[in-house]
Coordinates of C-alpha atoms in Angstrom, one line a residue:
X22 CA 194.5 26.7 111.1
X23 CA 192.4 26.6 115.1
X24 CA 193.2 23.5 116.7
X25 CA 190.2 21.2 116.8
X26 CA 188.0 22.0 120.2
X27 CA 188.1 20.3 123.3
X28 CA 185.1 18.1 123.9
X29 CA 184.2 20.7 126.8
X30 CA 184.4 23.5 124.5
X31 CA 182.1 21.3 122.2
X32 CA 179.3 20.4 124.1
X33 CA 179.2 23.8 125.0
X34 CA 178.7 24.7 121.6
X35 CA 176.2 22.2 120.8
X36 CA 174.0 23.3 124.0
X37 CA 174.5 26.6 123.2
X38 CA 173.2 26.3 119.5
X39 CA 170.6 23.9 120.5
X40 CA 169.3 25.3 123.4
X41 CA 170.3 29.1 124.1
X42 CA 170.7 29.0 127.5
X43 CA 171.0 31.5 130.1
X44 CA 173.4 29.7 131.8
X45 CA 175.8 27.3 131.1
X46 CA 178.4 25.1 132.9
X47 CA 180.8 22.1 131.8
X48 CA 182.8 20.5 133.9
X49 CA 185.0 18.4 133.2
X50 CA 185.5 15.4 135.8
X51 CA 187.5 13.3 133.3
X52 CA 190.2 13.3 136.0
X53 CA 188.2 11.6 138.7
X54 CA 187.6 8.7 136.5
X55 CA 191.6 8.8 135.3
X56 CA 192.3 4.6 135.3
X57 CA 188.4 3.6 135.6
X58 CA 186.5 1.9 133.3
X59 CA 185.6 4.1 129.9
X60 CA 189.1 6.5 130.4
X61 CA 190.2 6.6 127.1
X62 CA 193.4 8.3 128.5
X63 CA 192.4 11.4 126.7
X64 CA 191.4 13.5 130.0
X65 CA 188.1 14.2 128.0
X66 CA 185.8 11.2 128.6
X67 CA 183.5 12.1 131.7
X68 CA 181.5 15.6 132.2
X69 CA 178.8 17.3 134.3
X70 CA 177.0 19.9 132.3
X71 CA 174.5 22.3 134.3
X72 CA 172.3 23.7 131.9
X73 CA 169.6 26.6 132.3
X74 CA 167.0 27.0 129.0
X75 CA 163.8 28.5 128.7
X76 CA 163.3 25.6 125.9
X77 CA 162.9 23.3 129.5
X78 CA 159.6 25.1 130.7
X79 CA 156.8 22.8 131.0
X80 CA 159.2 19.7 129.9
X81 CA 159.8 16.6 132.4
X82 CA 163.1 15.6 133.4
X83 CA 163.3 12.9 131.1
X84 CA 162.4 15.1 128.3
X85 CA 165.1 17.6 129.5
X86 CA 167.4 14.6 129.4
X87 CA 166.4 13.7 126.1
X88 CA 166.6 17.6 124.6
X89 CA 170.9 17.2 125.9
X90 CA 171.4 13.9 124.7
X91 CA 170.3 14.9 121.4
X92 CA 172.2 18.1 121.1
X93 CA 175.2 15.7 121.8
X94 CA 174.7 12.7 119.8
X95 CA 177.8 12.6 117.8
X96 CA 180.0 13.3 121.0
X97 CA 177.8 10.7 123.2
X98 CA 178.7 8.0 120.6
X99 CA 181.8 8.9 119.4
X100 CA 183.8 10.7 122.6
X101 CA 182.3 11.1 125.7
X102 CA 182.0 8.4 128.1
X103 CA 179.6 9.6 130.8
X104 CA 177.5 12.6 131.3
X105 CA 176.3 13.6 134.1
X106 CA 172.8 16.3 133.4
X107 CA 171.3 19.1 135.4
X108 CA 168.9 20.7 133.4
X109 CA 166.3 23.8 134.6
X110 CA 164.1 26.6 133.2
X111 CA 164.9 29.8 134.3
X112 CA 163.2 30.3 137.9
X113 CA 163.1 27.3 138.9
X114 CA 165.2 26.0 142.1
X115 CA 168.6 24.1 141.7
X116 CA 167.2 19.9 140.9

């Protein structure tokens, strides 16, 4: 039996399945926050994910926003603390 995935290798499922991206990043900051408020003492409550989709051409930020949060749902309510988003279509500069 696999061991269950880590929440990073998760929400890079999720985004992956949800959103095909041509580029992909999660970090995981959880250890910055270690003692703060929303550390569950798991090392897997705080991440930055830098996501590159051609499903974000012609959306607004908040609608790129929106497009992560829902691939994530489950994890947002149920594991991860804070996320921090930088979402782009391909060509477009760094935001």
């Amino acid at each position: 039996m696999a061991p269950a995935p880590t929440v990073a290798e998760a929400i890079a499922e999720r985004l992956t399945a949800a959103l095909s991206p041509t580029r992909l990043e999660v970090v995981n900051d959880s250890a910055r926050h270690r003692g703060h408020m929303g550390d569950d003492g798991t090392g897997e409550s705080h991440f930055h994910v830098t996501v590159e989709s051609a499903a974000f051409a012609g959306q607004s930020r908040v609608a790129r926003q929106r497009m992560v949060n829902h691939a994530l749902a489950d994890l947002l309510a149920e594991r991860i603390h804070a996320l921090a988003i930088s979402a782009r279509a391909p060509g477009e500069g760094a935001r």
